[in-house]
Coordinates of C-alpha atoms and ligand atoms in Angstrom, one line a residue:
X1 CA 0.0 0.0 0.0
X2 CA 1.4 3.4 -1.0
X3 CA 0.5 6.3 1.3
X4 CA 1.3 9.9 0.5
X5 CA 1.6 11.9 3.8
X6 CA 1.4 15.7 3.5
X7 CA 2.9 17.9 6.1
X8 CA 4.1 21.5 6.2
X9 CA 3.9 23.2 9.6
X10 CA 5.6 22.5 12.9
X11 CA 2.8 20.6 14.7
X12 CA 2.3 18.3 11.7
X13 CA 5.9 17.1 12.0
X14 CA 5.1 15.9 15.5
X15 CA 1.9 14.2 14.6
X16 CA 3.3 12.5 11.5
X17 CA 6.3 11.2 13.3
X18 CA 4.4 8.8 15.6
X19 CA 2.2 7.6 12.8
X20 CA 5.2 7.1 10.5
X21 CA 6.8 5.0 13.2
X22 CA 3.6 2.9 13.7
X23 CA 3.3 2.3 9.9
X24 CA 6.9 1.1 9.9
X25 CA 6.2 -1.2 12.8
X26 CA 3.2 -2.7 11.0
X27 CA 5.1 -3.2 7.8
X28 CA 3.3 -3.4 4.4
X29 CA 3.1 0.4 3.9
X30 CA 5.3 2.4 1.5
X31 CA 5.0 5.9 2.8
X32 CA 6.1 9.0 0.8
X33 CA 6.5 12.2 2.8
X34 CA 5.6 15.5 1.0
X35 CA 6.6 18.7 2.8
X36 CA 4.8 21.7 1.4
X37 CA 7.5 24.0 2.8
X38 CA 4.9 26.1 4.7
X39 CA 7.4 26.2 7.6
X40 CA 11.0 26.5 6.3
X41 CA 13.2 28.0 9.0
X42 CA 15.6 25.5 10.5
X43 CA 14.1 26.2 13.9
X44 CA 10.5 25.6 12.6
X45 CA 11.3 22.6 10.4
X46 CA 14.7 20.9 10.2
X47 CA 15.2 20.5 13.9
X48 CA 11.8 18.7 14.2
X49 CA 12.8 16.2 11.5
X50 CA 16.1 15.5 13.4
X51 CA 14.6 15.2 16.9
X52 CA 11.6 13.2 15.8
X53 CA 13.6 10.7 13.6
X54 CA 11.4 11.6 10.7
X55 CA 12.9 10.6 7.4
X56 CA 13.9 13.3 4.9
X57 CA 10.8 14.3 2.9
X58 CA 10.6 12.6 -0.5
X59 CA 9.5 16.0 -1.8
X60 CA 9.9 19.5 -0.5
X61 CA 7.5 21.8 -2.5
X62 CA 9.2 24.9 -1.1
X63 CA 6.0 27.0 -1.1
X64 CA 6.9 29.2 1.9
X65 CA 4.8 32.1 3.2
X66 CA 2.2 34.3 1.6
X67 CA -1.4 35.4 1.8
X68 CA -3.8 32.5 2.5
X69 CA -5.3 32.1 -1.0
X70 CA -1.9 32.3 -2.7
X71 CA -0.2 30.0 -0.2
X72 CA -2.9 27.4 -0.4
X73 CA -3.3 27.7 -4.1
X74 CA 0.4 27.2 -4.8
X75 CA 0.4 24.2 -2.4
X76 CA -2.6 22.7 -4.2
X77 CA -1.0 23.0 -7.6
X78 CA 2.3 21.5 -6.5
X79 CA 0.8 18.7 -4.4
X80 CA -1.5 17.7 -7.3
X81 CA 1.5 17.3 -9.6
X82 CA 3.3 15.0 -7.1
X83 CA 0.2 12.9 -6.5
X84 CA -0.3 12.5 -10.2
X85 CA 3.3 11.3 -10.5
X86 CA 3.2 9.0 -7.4
X87 CA -0.3 7.6 -7.7
X88 CA -0.7 6.7 -4.0
X89 CA -3.4 4.4 -2.8
X90 CA -4.2 6.9 0.0
X91 CA -3.4 10.5 1.0
X92 CA -2.9 11.3 4.7
X93 CA -3.2 14.8 6.1
X94 CA -2.9 16.2 9.6
X95 CA -4.5 18.9 11.7
X96 CA -5.8 22.2 10.4
X97 CA -3.2 24.3 8.5
X98 CA -3.2 25.6 5.0
X99 CA -1.0 22.5 4.1
X100 CA -3.8 20.3 5.4
X101 CA -6.5 21.9 3.2
X102 CA -4.3 22.0 0.1
X103 CA -3.4 18.3 0.5
X104 CA -7.1 17.4 1.1
X105 CA -8.3 19.3 -1.9
X106 CA -5.6 17.9 -4.2
X107 CA -6.5 14.3 -3.1
X108 CA -10.3 14.8 -3.3
X109 CA -10.1 16.4 -6.8
X110 CA -8.0 13.5 -8.1
X111 CA -10.5 11.0 -6.5
X112 CA -7.8 9.6 -4.2
X113 CA -8.9 8.2 -0.8
X114 CA -8.2 10.7 1.9
X115 CA -7.6 10.2 5.6
X116 CA -7.5 13.1 8.1
X117 CA -5.8 12.8 11.5
X118 CA -7.2 15.1 14.1
X119 CA -10.7 15.3 12.5
X120 CA -13.7 16.8 14.1
X121 CA -12.1 19.7 16.0
X122 CA -14.3 22.8 16.0
X123 CA -13.9 26.2 17.7
X124 CA -17.1 27.4 15.9
X125 CA -15.3 30.6 14.8
X126 CA -15.3 30.8 11.1
X127 CA -13.0 33.9 11.3
X128 CA -10.2 31.5 12.3
X129 CA -8.4 30.3 9.2
X130 CA -7.8 26.9 10.9
X131 CA -11.6 26.5 11.4
X132 CA -12.2 26.7 7.6
X133 CA -9.4 24.3 7.0
X134 CA -10.9 21.8 9.5
X135 CA -14.4 22.0 8.2
X136 CA -13.5 21.6 4.5
X137 CA -10.9 18.9 5.1
X138 CA -13.4 16.8 7.1
X139 CA -16.1 17.2 4.4
X140 CA -13.9 15.6 1.7
X141 CA -12.2 12.9 3.9
X142 CA -13.0 9.2 3.6
X143 CA -11.4 8.2 6.9
X144 CA -11.7 10.6 9.8
X145 CA -9.5 9.9 12.9
X146 CA -11.0 11.7 15.8
X147 CA -8.9 12.4 18.9
X148 CA -11.8 12.8 21.4
X149 CA -15.5 11.9 22.1
X150 CA -16.3 15.6 21.5
X151 CA -14.7 15.5 18.0
X152 CA -16.8 12.5 17.1
X153 CA -20.0 14.3 18.2
X154 CA -19.0 17.4 16.2
X155 CA -18.6 15.2 13.0
X156 CA -21.9 13.4 13.6
X157 CA -23.7 16.7 14.0
X158 CA -22.4 17.7 10.6
X159 CA -23.8 14.6 9.0
X160 CA -20.5 12.7 8.4
X161 CA -21.3 9.0 8.1
X162 CA -20.5 7.1 11.2
X163 CA -18.6 4.4 9.3
X164 CA -16.0 7.0 8.2
X165 CA -15.2 8.1 11.8
X166 CA -12.7 6.3 14.0
X167 CA -12.2 7.4 17.6
X168 CA -8.5 6.7 18.1
X169 CA -7.2 9.2 20.7
X170 CA -4.7 12.0 20.1
X171 CA -1.4 11.4 18.3
X172 CA 0.1 14.4 20.2
X173 CA -0.5 12.5 23.4
X174 CA 1.3 9.5 21.9
X175 CA 4.2 11.8 20.9
X176 CA 4.5 13.4 24.3
X177 CA 4.6 10.0 26.0
X178 CA 7.2 8.7 23.5
X179 CA 9.6 11.7 23.5
X180 CA 9.3 13.1 27.0
X181 CA 12.0 10.9 28.3
X182 CA 14.5 12.6 26.0
X183 CA 13.5 16.1 27.2
X184 CA 15.7 17.9 29.7
X185 CA 15.1 21.4 31.0
X186 CA 18.3 22.0 33.1
X187 CA 20.4 23.8 30.5
X188 CA 17.6 26.1 29.3
X189 CA 16.6 27.0 32.9
X190 CA 20.2 27.9 33.7
X191 CA 20.7 29.8 30.5
X192 CA 17.7 32.1 31.3
X193 CA 18.2 32.3 35.0
X194 CA 14.9 30.4 35.7
X195 CA 13.9 28.0 38.4
X196 CA 11.7 25.0 38.0
X197 CA 8.0 25.8 38.7
X198 CA 8.8 29.5 39.2
X199 CA 8.2 30.8 35.8
X200 CA 5.5 31.0 33.1
X201 CA 6.0 29.7 29.6
X202 CA 4.2 31.7 27.0
X203 CA 3.6 31.2 23.2
X204 CA 1.6 33.5 20.9
X205 CA 1.2 33.1 17.2
X206 CA -2.5 32.9 16.2
X207 CA -3.5 35.3 13.5
X208 CA -6.3 36.8 15.7
X209 CA -3.7 37.7 18.3
X210 CA -0.9 38.9 16.1
X211 CA -2.5 40.6 13.1
X212 CA -4.5 43.3 15.0
X213 CA -2.0 45.8 16.4
X214 CA -4.5 46.9 19.1
X215 CA -5.0 43.4 20.3
X216 CA -1.2 42.7 20.1
X217 CA -0.5 45.8 22.2
X218 CA -3.0 44.7 24.8
X219 CA -1.2 41.3 25.0
X220 CA 2.2 42.9 25.3
X221 CA 1.0 45.1 28.1
X222 CA -0.6 42.2 29.9
X223 CA 2.5 40.1 29.6
X224 CA 4.7 43.0 30.9
X225 CA 2.5 43.5 33.8
X226 CA 2.1 39.8 34.6
X227 CA 5.9 39.5 34.6
X228 CA 6.0 41.4 37.8
X229 CA 4.4 38.4 39.5
X230 CA 6.3 35.6 37.7
X231 CA 9.2 35.6 35.2
X232 CA 7.9 34.9 31.7
X233 CA 9.8 32.9 29.0
X234 CA 8.4 33.5 25.5
X235 CA 9.8 31.6 22.5
X236 CA 8.8 33.9 19.6
X237 CA 7.2 32.5 16.5
X238 CA 8.5 34.3 13.4
X239 CA 5.0 35.6 12.7
X240 CA 4.8 37.1 16.1
X241 CA 8.3 38.6 16.0
X242 CA 7.6 40.4 12.8
X243 CA 4.2 41.6 13.9
X244 CA 5.8 43.0 17.1
X245 CA 8.5 44.7 15.1
X246 CA 6.0 46.2 12.7
X247 CA 3.9 47.5 15.6
X248 CA 7.0 48.9 17.4
X249 CA 6.3 46.7 20.4
X250 CA 9.3 44.4 20.5
X251 CA 11.4 46.6 22.7
X252 CA 8.7 47.1 25.3
X253 CA 8.1 43.4 25.5
X254 CA 11.8 42.5 25.7
X255 CA 12.2 45.0 28.6
X256 CA 10.2 42.7 30.9
X257 CA 9.8 39.3 29.2
X258 CA 12.5 36.9 28.1
X259 CA 11.9 36.5 24.4
X260 CA 13.9 33.7 22.7
X261 CA 13.9 32.0 19.3
X262 CA 11.4 29.1 18.7
X263 CA 12.2 26.0 20.8
X264 CA 12.7 22.6 19.4
X265 CA 10.1 19.9 20.2
X266 CA 12.1 18.3 23.0
X267 CA 13.0 21.7 24.6
X268 CA 9.4 22.7 24.4
X269 CA 8.3 19.5 26.2
X270 CA 10.9 20.1 28.8
X271 CA 10.0 23.7 29.5
X272 CA 6.3 22.9 29.5
X273 CA 6.8 20.4 32.3
X274 CA 9.1 22.7 34.2
X275 CA 6.8 25.7 34.0
X276 CA 4.4 26.7 36.9
X277 CA 1.9 27.8 34.3
X278 CA 1.6 27.9 30.5
X279 CA 0.1 30.9 28.7
X280 CA -0.7 30.2 25.1
X281 CA -3.0 30.5 22.0
X282 CA -1.6 27.3 20.5
X283 CA -3.9 24.3 20.2
X284 CA -1.0 21.9 20.7
X285 CA 0.7 23.7 23.6
X286 CA -2.6 23.9 25.6
X287 CA -2.9 20.1 25.3
X288 CA 0.7 19.4 26.2
X289 CA 0.3 21.5 29.4
X290 CA -2.7 19.3 30.3
X291 CA -0.7 16.1 29.5
X292 CA 1.9 17.2 32.1
X293 CA -0.7 18.5 34.7
X294 CA 0.4 22.1 34.2
X295 CA -2.3 24.8 34.5
X296 CA -2.9 26.7 31.3
X297 CA -4.3 30.1 30.5
X298 CA -5.6 30.1 26.9
X299 CA -5.2 33.6 25.4
X300 CA -8.3 33.3 23.2
X301 CA -12.1 33.6 23.6
X302 CA -12.8 30.1 22.4
X303 CA -10.9 26.8 22.0
X304 CA -11.4 23.8 19.7
X305 CA -10.2 21.7 22.7
X306 CA -13.2 22.4 25.0
X307 CA -12.4 19.4 27.1
X308 CA -9.4 21.2 28.5
X309 CA -11.5 24.0 30.0
X310 CA -14.2 21.5 31.1
X311 CA -11.6 19.5 32.9
X312 CA -10.7 22.5 35.0
X313 CA -7.0 22.5 33.9
X314 CA -7.3 25.4 31.5
X315 CA -9.2 28.7 31.4
X316 CA -9.9 31.1 28.5
X317 CA -8.4 34.4 29.2
X318 CA -8.5 37.9 27.8
X319 CA -5.3 40.0 28.0
X320 CA -6.9 42.3 30.6
X321 CA -7.5 39.2 32.8
X322 CA -4.1 37.7 32.5
X323 CA -2.4 39.1 35.7
X324 CA -5.4 38.1 37.8
X325 CA -5.6 34.6 36.2
X326 CA -1.8 34.2 36.9
X327 CA -2.5 34.9 40.6
X328 CA -5.1 32.1 40.7
X329 CA -4.2 29.6 37.9
X330 CA -6.7 26.9 37.3
X331 CA -5.9 23.6 38.9
X332 CA -8.1 20.4 39.1
X333 CA -7.6 17.4 41.3
X334 CA -6.4 15.2 38.6
X335 CA -6.0 15.1 34.8
X336 CA -8.6 12.8 33.4
X337 CA -7.7 10.6 30.4
X338 CA -9.3 12.6 27.7
X339 CA -7.0 11.9 24.8
X340 CA -6.9 8.1 24.6
X341 CA -4.4 5.6 25.8
X342 CA -1.3 6.7 23.9
X343 CA -2.0 4.2 21.1
X344 CA -3.6 6.6 18.6
X345 CA -0.8 6.2 16.1
X346 CA -1.0 2.4 16.2
X347 CA -4.8 2.4 15.8
X348 CA -4.4 4.8 12.8
X349 CA -1.8 2.6 11.1
X350 CA -3.9 -0.5 11.6
X351 CA -7.0 1.2 10.2
X352 CA -5.1 2.6 7.2
X353 CA -3.7 -0.8 6.3
X354 CA -7.1 -2.4 6.8
X355 CA -8.7 0.2 4.5
X356 CA -6.3 -1.0 1.8
X357 CA -7.5 -4.6 2.2
X358 CA -11.2 -3.6 2.0
X359 CA -10.7 -1.3 -1.0
Ligands
UD1_1 C1 0.5 27.9 10.9 C2 -0.9 27.4 11.0 C3 -1.4 27.3 12.4 C4 -0.4 26.5 13.2 C5 1.0 27.1 13.1 C6 2.0 26.4 13.9 C7 -2.3 28.0 9.0 C8 -3.4 28.8 8.5 N1 -1.9 28.3 10.3 O1 0.5 29.2 11.4 O2 -2.7 26.7 12.5 O3 -0.8 26.6 14.6 O4 1.3 27.1 11.7 O5 3.2 27.1 14.0 O6 -1.8 27.2 8.3 N2 7.4 32.2 9.0 C9 8.8 32.3 9.0 N3 9.4 31.1 9.0 C10 8.8 29.9 9.0 C11 7.4 29.9 9.0 C12 6.7 31.1 9.0 O7 9.4 33.3 9.0 O8 9.5 28.8 8.9 C13 6.7 33.5 9.1 C14 6.4 34.1 7.8 O9 6.6 35.5 8.0 C15 4.9 33.9 7.6 C16 4.4 33.8 9.0 O10 5.5 33.3 9.8 O11 4.3 34.9 6.8 C17 3.2 32.9 9.1 O12 3.5 31.6 8.7 P1 2.3 30.6 8.2 O13 2.9 29.3 8.0 O14 1.5 31.3 7.2 O15 1.4 30.5 9.5 P2 1.7 30.2 11.0 O16 1.4 31.5 11.7 O17 3.0 29.5 11.2

């Protein structure tokens, strides 16, 4: 069975790594990896391939950045050409980025069977580019791998046939369990003069937070003021760094908050575990905080991972409420097993290989 896996952005490298390993362990699959090039900096891409033992992509389409339509369109065109040449039995896409949507459309238009990992997530905010990518990808997928019960319910409500949906758990939970043993915080804590459980780890990159200078200014002010209670370490996504520079806010932020370049996957796992609290607008980071029982303040007004808020380990937080939320971070008695048993990748690999048998 020939599977074409399409990745492009940082979180997809993590998700694909565990499924690629599971496919290898099961044998019988010939997987080709297509990297759209959406993320291209060494710190956003290469280091992930190295740390996650991902094979070199068979194709790097080198698409890079751009407005949504242009970026997605260029990816669609280039992905279609590769799929026509490779003629895979199935196309596999992950998550909710523009690379996901481009891969899904390319497969659907060629009539190739399509599987979507992390299906059924909904924030119910169409203004988020990721929400559009999720909705459309799920509509054209033949096999939908849902990470949670809630995701299954969301898909059923949209009329997706039950026999296409598989509840498998979350591949990011598999990855966290698999790689956490290799993560070590000591050197980074020392380098930045931080002590375990005495700092907040923050990440911000979502378009709704970075693209509006008024909102971005409110976030900078909130972080600066919160840093009087607790030191803050902020690995800066390139999107955020350039938005801050454009808005003339970088200097103000750096005067109070330790801003560093993006962390590798292993360093990120280590620092999430070491933090007293995580402040983020990232879907993946809010889940990783939960995996490690670290309270999380989600800098958004909604989340596609509602379970995290319902569990009591995370709260949605506006910039104005950040300092107060840091004084009383959410904390529940225990972290319930919401994301499966750490076997999502294995279940996905089995289902993919079975789909080949029944085709
Ligand atoms: C994308 C995803 C988002 C995901 C995130 C993970 C979409 C719509 N969004 O957002 O869901 O959470 O990846 O990081 O697909 N840039 C660089 N170097 C890079 C990559 C990006 O400098 O390696 C800069 C460019 O200036 C670019 C900007 O970051 O314009 C945005 O990059 P893009 O890939 O469009 O979206 P992300 O914000 O990374």
